[in-house]
PDB file of C-alpha atoms in Angstrom:
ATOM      1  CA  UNK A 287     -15.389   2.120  -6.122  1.00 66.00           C
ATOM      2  CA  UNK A 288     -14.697   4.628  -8.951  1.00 66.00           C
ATOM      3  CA  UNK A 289     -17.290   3.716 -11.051  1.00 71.00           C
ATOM      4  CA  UNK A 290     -19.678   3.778  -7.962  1.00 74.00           C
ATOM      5  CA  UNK A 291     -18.408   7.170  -7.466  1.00 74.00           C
ATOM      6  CA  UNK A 292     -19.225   8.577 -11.124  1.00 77.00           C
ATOM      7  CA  UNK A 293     -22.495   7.325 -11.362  1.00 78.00           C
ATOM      8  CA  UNK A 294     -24.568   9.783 -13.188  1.00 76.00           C
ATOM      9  CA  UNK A 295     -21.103  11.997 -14.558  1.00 80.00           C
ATOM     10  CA  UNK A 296     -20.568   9.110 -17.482  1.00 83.00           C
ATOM     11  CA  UNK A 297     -22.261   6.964 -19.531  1.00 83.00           C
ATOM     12  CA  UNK A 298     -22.051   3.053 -19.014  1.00 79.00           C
ATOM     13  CA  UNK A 299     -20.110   2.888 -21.892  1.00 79.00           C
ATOM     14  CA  UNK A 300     -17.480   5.272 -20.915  1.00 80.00           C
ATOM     15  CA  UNK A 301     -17.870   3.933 -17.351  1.00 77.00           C
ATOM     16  CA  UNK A 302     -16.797   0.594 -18.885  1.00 73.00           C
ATOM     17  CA  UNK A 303     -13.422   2.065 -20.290  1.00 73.00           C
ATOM     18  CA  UNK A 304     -12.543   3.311 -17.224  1.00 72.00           C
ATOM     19  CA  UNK A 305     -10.358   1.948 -14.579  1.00 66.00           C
ATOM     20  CA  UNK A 306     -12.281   0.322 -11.465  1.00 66.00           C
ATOM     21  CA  UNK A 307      -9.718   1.410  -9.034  1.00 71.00           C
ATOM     22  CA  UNK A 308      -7.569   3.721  -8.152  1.00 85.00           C
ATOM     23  CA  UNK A 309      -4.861   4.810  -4.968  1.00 91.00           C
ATOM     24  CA  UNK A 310      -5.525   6.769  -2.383  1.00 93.00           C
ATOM     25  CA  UNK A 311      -2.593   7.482  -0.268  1.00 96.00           C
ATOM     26  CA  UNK A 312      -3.289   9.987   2.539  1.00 96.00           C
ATOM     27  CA  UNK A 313      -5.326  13.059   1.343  1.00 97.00           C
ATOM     28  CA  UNK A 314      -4.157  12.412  -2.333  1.00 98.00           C
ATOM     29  CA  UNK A 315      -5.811  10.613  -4.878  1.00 96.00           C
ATOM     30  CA  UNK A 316      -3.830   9.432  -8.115  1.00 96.00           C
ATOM     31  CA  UNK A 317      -6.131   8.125 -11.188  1.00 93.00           C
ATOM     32  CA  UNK A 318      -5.524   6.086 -14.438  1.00 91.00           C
ATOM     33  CA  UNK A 319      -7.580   7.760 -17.262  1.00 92.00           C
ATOM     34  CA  UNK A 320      -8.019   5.847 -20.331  1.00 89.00           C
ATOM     35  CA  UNK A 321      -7.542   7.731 -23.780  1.00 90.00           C
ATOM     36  CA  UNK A 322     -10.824   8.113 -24.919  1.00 88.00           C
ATOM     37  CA  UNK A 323     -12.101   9.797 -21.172  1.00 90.00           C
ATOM     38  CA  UNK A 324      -9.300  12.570 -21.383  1.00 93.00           C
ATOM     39  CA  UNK A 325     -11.832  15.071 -22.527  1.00 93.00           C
ATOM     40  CA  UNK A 326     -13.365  14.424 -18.635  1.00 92.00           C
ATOM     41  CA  UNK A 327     -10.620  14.184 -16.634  1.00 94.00           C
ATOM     42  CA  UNK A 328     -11.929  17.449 -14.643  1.00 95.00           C
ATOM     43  CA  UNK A 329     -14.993  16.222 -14.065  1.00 92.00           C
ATOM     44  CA  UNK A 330     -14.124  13.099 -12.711  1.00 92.00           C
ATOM     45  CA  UNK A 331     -11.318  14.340 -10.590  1.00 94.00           C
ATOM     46  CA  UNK A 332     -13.590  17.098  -8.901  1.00 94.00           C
ATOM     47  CA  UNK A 333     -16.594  13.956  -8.738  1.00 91.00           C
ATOM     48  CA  UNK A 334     -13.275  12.279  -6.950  1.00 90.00           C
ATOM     49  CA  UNK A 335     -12.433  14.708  -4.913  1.00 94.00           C
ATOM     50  CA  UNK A 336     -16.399  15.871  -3.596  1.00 91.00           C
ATOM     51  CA  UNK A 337     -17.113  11.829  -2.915  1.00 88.00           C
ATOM     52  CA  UNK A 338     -14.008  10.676  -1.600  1.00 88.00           C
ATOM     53  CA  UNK A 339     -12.593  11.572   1.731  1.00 87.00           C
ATOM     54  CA  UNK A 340     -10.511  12.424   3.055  1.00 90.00           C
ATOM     55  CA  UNK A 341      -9.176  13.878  -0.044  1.00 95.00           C
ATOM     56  CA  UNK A 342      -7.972  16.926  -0.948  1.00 97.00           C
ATOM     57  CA  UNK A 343      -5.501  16.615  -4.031  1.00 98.00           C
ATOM     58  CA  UNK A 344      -6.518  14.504  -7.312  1.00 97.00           C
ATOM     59  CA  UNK A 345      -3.958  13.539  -9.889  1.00 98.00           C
ATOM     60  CA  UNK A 346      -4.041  11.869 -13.166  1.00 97.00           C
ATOM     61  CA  UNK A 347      -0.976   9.993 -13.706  1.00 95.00           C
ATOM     62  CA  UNK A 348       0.295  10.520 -17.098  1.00 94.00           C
ATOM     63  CA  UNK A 349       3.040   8.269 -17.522  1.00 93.00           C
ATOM     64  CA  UNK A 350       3.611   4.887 -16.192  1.00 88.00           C
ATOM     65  CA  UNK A 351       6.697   4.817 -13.342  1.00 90.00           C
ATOM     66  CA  UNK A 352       9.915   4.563 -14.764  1.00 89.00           C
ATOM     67  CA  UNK A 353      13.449   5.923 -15.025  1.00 89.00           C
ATOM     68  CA  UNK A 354      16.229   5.086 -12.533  1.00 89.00           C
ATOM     69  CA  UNK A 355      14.391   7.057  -9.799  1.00 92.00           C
ATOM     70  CA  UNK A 356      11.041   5.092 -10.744  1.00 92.00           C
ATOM     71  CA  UNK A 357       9.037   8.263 -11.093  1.00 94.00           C
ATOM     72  CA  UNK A 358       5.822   9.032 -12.625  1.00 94.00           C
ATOM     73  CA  UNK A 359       4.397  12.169 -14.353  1.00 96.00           C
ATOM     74  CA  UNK A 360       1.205  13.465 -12.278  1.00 97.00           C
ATOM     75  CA  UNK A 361      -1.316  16.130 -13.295  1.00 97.00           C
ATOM     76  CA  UNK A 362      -3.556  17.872 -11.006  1.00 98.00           C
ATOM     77  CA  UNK A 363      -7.024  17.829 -11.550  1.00 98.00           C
ATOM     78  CA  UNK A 364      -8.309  18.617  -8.676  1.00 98.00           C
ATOM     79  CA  UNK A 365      -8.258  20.041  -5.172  1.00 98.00           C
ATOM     80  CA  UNK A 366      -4.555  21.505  -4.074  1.00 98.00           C
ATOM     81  CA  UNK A 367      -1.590  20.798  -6.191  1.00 98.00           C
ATOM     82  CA  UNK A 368       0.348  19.178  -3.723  1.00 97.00           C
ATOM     83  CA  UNK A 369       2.039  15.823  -4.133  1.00 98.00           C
ATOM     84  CA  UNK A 370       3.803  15.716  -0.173  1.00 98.00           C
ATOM     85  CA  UNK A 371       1.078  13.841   2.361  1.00 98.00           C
ATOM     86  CA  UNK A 372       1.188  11.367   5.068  1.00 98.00           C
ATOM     87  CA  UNK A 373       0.079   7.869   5.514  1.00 97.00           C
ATOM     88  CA  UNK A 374      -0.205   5.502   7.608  1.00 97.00           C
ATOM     89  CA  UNK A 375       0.184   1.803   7.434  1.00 97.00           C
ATOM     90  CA  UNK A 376       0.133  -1.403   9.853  1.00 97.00           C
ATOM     91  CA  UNK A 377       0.640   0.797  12.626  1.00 97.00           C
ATOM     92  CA  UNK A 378       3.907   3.417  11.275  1.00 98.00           C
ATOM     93  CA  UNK A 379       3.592   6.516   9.648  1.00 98.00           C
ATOM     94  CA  UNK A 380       5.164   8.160   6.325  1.00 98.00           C
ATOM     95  CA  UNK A 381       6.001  11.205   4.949  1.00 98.00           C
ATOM     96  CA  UNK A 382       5.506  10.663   1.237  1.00 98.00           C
ATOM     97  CA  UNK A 383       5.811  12.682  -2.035  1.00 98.00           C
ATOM     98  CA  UNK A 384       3.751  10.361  -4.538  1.00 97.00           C
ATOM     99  CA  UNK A 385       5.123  12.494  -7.943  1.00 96.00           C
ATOM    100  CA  UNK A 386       9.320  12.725  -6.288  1.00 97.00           C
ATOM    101  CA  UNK A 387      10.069   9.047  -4.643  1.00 97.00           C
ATOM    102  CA  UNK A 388       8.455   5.725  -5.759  1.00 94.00           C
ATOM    103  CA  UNK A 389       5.463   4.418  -3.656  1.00 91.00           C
ATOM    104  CA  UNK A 390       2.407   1.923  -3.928  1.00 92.00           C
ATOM    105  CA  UNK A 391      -0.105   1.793  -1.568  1.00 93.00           C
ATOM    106  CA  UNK A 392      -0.643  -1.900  -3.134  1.00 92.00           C
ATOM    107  CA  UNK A 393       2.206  -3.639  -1.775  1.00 96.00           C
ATOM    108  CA  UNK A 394       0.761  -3.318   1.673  1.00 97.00           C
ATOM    109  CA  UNK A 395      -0.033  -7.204   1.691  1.00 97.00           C
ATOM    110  CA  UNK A 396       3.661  -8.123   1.095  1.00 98.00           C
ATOM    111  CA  UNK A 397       4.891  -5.563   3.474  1.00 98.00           C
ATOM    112  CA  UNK A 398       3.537  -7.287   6.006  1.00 98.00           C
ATOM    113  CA  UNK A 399       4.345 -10.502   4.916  1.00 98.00           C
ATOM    114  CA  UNK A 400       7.706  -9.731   4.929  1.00 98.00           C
ATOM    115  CA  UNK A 401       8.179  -8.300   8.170  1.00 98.00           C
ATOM    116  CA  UNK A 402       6.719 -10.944   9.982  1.00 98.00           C
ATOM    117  CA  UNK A 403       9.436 -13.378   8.168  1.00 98.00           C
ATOM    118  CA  UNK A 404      12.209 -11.521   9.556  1.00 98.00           C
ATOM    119  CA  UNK A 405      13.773 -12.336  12.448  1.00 98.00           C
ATOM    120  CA  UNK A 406      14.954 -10.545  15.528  1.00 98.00           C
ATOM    121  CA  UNK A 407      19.142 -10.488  15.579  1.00 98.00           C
ATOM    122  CA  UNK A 408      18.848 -10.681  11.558  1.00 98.00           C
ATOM    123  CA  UNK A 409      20.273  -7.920   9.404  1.00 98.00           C
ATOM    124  CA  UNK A 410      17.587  -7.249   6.358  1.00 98.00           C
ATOM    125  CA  UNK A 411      19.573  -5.609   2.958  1.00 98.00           C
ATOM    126  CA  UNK A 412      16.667  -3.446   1.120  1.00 98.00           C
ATOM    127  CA  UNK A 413      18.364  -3.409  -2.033  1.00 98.00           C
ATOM    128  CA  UNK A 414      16.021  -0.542  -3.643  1.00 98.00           C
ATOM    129  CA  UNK A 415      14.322   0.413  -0.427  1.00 98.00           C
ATOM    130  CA  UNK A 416      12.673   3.660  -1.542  1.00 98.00           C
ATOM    131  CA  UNK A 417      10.952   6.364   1.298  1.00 98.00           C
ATOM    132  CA  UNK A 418      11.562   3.244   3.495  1.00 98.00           C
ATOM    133  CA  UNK A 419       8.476   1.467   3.381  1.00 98.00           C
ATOM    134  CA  UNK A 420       9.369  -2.022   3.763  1.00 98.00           C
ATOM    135  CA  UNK A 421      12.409  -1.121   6.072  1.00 98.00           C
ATOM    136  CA  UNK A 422      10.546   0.333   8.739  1.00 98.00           C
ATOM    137  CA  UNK A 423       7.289  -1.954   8.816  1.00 98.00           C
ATOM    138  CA  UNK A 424       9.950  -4.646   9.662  1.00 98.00           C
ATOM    139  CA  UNK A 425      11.712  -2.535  11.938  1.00 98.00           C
ATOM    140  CA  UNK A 426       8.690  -1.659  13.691  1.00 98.00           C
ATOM    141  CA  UNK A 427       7.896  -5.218  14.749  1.00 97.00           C
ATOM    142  CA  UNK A 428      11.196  -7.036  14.809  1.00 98.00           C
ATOM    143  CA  UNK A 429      14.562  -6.322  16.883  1.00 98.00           C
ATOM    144  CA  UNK A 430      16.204  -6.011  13.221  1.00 98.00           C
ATOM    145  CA  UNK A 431      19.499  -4.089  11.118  1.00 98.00           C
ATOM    146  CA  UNK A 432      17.929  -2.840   7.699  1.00 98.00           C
ATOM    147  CA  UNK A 433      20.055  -1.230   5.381  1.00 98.00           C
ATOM    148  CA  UNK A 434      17.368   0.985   2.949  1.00 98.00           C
ATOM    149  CA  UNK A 435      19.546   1.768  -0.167  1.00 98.00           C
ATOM    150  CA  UNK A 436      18.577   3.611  -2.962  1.00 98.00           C
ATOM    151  CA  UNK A 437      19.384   5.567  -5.868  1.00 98.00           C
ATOM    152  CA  UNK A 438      17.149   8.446  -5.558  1.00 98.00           C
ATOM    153  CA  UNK A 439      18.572  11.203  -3.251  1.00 98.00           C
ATOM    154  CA  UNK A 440      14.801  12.621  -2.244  1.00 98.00           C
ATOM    155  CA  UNK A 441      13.660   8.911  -1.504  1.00 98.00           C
ATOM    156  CA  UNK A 442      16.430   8.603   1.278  1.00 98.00           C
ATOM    157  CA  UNK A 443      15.699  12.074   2.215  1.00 98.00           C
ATOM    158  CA  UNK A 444      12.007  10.592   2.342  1.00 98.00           C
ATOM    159  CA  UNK A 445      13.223   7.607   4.322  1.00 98.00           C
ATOM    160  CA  UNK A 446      15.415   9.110   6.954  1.00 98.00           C
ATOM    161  CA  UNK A 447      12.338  11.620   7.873  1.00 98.00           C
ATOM    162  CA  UNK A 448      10.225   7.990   8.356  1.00 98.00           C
ATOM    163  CA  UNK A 449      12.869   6.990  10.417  1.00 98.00           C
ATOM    164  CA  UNK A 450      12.474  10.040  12.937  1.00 98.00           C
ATOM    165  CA  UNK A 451       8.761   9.689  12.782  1.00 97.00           C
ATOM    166  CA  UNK A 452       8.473   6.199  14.018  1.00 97.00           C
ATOM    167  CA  UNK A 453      10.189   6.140  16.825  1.00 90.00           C
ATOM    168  CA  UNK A 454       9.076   3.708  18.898  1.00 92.00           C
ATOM    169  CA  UNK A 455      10.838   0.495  16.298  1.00 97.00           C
ATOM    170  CA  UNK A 456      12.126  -2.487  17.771  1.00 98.00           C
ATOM    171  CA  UNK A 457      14.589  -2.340  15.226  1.00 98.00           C
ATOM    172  CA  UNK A 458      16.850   0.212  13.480  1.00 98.00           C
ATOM    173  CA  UNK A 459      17.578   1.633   9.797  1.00 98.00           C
ATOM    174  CA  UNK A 460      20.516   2.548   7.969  1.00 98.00           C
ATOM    175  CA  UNK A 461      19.535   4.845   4.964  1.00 98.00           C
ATOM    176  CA  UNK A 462      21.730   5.061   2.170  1.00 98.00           C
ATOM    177  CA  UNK A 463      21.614   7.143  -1.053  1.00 98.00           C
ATOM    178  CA  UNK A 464      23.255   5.198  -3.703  1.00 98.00           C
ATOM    179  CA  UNK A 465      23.641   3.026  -6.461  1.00 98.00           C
ATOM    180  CA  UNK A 466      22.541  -0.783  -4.539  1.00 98.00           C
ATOM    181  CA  UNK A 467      25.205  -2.798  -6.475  1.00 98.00           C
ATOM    182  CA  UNK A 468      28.197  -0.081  -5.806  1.00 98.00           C
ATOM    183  CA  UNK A 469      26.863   0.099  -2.320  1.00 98.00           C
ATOM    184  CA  UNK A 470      26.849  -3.599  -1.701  1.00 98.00           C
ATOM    185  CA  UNK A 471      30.070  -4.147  -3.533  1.00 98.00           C
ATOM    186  CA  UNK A 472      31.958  -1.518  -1.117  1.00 98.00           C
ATOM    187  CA  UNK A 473      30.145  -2.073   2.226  1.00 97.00           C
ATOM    188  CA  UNK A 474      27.859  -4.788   2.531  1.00 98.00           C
ATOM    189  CA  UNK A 475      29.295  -8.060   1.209  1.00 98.00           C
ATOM    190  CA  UNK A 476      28.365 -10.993   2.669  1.00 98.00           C
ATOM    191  CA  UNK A 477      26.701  -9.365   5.777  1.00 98.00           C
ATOM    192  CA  UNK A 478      22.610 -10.222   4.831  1.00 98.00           C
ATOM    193  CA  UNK A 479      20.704 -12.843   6.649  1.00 98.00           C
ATOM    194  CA  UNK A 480      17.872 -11.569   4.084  1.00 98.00           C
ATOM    195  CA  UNK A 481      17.912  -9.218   0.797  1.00 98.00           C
ATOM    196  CA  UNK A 482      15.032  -7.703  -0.681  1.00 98.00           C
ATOM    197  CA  UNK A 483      14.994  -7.033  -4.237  1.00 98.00           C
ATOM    198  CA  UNK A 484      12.085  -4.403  -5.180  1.00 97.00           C
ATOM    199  CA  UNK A 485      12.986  -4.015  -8.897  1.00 96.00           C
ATOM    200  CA  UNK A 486      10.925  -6.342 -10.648  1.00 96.00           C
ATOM    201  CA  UNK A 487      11.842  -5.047 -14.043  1.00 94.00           C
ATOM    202  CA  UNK A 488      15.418  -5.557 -13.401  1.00 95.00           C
ATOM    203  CA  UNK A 489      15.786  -7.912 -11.327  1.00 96.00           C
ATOM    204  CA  UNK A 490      18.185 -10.508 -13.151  1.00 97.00           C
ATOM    205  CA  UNK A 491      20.655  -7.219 -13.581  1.00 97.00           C
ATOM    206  CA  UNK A 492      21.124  -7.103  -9.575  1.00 98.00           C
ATOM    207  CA  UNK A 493      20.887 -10.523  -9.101  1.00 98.00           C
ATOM    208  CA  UNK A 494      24.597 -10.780  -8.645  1.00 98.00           C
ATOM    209  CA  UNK A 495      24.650  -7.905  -6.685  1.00 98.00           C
ATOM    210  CA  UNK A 496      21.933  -9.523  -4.158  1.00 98.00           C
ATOM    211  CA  UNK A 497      24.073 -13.019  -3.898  1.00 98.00           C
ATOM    212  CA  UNK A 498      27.226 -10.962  -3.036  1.00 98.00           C
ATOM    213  CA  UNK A 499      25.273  -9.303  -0.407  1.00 98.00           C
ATOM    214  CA  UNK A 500      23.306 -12.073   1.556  1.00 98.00           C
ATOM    215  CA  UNK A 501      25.461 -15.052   3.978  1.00 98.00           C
ATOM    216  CA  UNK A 502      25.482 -18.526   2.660  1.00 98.00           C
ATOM    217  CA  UNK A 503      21.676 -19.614   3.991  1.00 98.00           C
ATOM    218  CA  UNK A 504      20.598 -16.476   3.755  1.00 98.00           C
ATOM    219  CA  UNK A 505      17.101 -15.874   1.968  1.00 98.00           C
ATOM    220  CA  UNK A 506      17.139 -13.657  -1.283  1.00 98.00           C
ATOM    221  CA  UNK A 507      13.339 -12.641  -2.078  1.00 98.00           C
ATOM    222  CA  UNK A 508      13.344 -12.090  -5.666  1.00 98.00           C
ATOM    223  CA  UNK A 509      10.634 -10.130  -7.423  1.00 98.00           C
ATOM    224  CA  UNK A 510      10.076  -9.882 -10.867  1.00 97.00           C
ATOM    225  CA  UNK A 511       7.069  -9.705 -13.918  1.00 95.00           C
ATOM    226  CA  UNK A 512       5.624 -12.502 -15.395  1.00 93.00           C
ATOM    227  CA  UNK A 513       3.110 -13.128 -18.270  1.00 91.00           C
ATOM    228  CA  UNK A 514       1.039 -16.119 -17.106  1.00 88.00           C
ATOM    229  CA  UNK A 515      -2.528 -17.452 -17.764  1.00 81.00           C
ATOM    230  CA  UNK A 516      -3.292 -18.088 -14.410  1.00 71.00           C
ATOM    231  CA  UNK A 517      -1.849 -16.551 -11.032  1.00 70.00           C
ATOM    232  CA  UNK A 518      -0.479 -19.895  -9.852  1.00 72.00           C
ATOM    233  CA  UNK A 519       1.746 -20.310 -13.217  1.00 91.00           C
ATOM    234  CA  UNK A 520       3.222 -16.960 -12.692  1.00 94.00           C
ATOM    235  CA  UNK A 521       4.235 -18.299  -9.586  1.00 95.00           C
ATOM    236  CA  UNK A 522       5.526 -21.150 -10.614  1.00 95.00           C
ATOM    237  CA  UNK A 523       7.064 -19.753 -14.229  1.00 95.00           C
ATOM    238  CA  UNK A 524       8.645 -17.188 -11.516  1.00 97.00           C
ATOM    239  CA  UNK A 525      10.504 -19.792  -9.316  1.00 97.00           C
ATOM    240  CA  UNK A 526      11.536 -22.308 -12.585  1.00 97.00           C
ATOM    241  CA  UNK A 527      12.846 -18.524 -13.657  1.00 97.00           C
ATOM    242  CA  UNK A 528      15.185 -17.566 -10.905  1.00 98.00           C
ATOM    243  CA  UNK A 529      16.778 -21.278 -10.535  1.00 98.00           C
ATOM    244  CA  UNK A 530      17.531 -20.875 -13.839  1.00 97.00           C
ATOM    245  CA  UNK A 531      19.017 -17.758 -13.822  1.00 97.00           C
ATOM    246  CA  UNK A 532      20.727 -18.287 -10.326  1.00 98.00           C
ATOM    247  CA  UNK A 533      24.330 -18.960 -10.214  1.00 97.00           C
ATOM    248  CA  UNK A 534      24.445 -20.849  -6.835  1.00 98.00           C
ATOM    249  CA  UNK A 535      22.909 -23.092  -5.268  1.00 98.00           C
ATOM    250  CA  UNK A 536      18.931 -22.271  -4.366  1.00 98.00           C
ATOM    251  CA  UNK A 537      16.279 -23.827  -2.629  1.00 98.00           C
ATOM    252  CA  UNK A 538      13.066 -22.465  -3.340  1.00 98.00           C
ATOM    253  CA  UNK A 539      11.352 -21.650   0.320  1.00 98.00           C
ATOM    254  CA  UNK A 540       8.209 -19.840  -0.893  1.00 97.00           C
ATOM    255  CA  UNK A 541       6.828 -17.787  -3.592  1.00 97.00           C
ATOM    256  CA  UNK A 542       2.951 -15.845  -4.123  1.00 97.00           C
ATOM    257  CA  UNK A 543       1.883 -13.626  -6.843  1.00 96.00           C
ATOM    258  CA  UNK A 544       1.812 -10.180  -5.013  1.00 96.00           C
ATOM    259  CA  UNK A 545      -0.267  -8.427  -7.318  1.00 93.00           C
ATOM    260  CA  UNK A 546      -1.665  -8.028 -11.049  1.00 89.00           C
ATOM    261  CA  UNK A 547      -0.109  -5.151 -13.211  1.00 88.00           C
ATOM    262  CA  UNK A 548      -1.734  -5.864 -16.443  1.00 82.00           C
ATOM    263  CA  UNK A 549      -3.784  -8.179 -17.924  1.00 84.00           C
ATOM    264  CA  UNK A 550      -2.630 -11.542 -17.683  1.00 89.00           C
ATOM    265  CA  UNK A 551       0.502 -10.017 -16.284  1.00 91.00           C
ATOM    266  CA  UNK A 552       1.923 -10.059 -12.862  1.00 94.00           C
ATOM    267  CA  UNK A 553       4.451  -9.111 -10.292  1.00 96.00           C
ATOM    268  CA  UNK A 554       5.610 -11.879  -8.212  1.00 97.00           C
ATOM    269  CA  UNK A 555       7.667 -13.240  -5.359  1.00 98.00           C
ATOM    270  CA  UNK A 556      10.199 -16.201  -5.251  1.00 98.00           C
ATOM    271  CA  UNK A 557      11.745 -16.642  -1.678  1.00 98.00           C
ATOM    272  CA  UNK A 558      14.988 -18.518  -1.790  1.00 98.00           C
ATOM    273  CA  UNK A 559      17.828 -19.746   0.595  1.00 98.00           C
ATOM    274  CA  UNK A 560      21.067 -19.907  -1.383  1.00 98.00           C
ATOM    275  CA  UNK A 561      24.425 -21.724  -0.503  1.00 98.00           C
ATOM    276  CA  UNK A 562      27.303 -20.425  -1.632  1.00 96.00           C
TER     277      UNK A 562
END
């Protein structure tokens, strides 16, 4: 769709460097820019901004997400330099700030996925739970407890606004600000019929922390990177991975590749009932 849209702004060559997608969340648009098309990033965020729509704001992201917040550095391009806007997913809305609080429009599939897993009467621990995203697209379907933690204070800010704004939730949401281990370790031991771990980068560091939290046959859904050749061995490489690394007793219940981050490099899901 990008290219499509700078037809006629760059050459094939330089159309071939550039990234064939890119997010649009809301009225905002955020862009990958290779290197070598810096020198245009103007042009193609105002070509962005004039062919896509509804848009209003276009931002090059600078850095990749990281930090304990998982923030990224934006640049505006184009349009209003705004970062706040609202969107609206599998029928619930969210306030988000896409530069402040961690978000991916490209997780939509496994939001969904998840929430219909859940079941009503079961309490849901969303170990780095962000604006709220997963949380409340479970909540919004099934008579559910979630408890949304997460380190970043303007993320649960984020989160407890989504919480007012969908009211009409089968479920409910506890948001709390805080380190997910600490929190876990001083309020919610033993208490999860299912934990969500949505740090793929560190996920063997709050493995622990996820085990103390769920009940024995509880379901841990454990999300981490993996360098594989195919999509099915990152799957697989994924689930030998966390029964390896797994202190108790697992059984492996399901597992998909939720989505490429790199060539030949993916983030995955393993879905596993431990005994303890």
């Amino acid at each position: 769709m990008l290219r499509k849209a700078l037809e006629g702004v760059l050459s094939p060559g330089e159309a071939a460097d550039l990234y064939s997608a890119f997010d649009q969340i809301g009225d905002i648009i955020v862009v990958r820019i290779p290197d070598s098309l810096l020198s245009k990033k103007k042009i193609i965020g105002q070509t962005l901004l004039e062919e896509v729509h509804p848009a209003r704001s276009v931002f090059y992201q600078s850095s990749d997400v990281s930090g304990d917040f998982r923030t990224r550095k934006l640049e505006i391009i184009a349009g209003e330099d705004k970062t706040e806007t609202e969107y609206h997913e599998h029928g619930c809305r969210f306030k988000v700030d896409v530069e402040k609080a961690f978000f991916s429009p490209r997780l939509s599939t496994e939001r969904k996925r998840i929430a219909e897993l859940v079941k009503d009467g079961e309490i849901l621990i969303n170990m780095f739970g962000g604006i709220g995203m997963f949380s409340v697209v479970a909540a919004k379907i099934k008579n559910c407890t979630v408890y949304n933690i997460d380190l970043n204070p303007y993320a649960s800010k984020l989160c407890e606004e989504n919480i007012r704004m969908n009211k009409k939730m089968k479920g409910r949401i506890i948001s709390i600000n805080g380190d997910a281990g600490q929190v876990i370790k001083d309020q919610l031991s033993d208490i999860g019929d299912r934990t969500l771990m949505l740090l793929p980068e560190r996920s063997d560091e709050f493995l622990g922390s996820a085990i103390l939290a769920t009940k024995t046959g509880g379901v841990i859904h454990y999300y981490s990177h993996q360098h594989a050749d195919k999509r099915q061995n990152s799957v697989e490489l994924s689930k030998q991975h966390f029964l390896e690394v797994s202190p108790v007793k697992s059984e492996i219940i399901g597992g998909r590749m939720v989505r490429a981050v790199g060539p030949h490099y993916y983030q995955t899901v393993v879905d596993a009932k431990i005994t303890k």
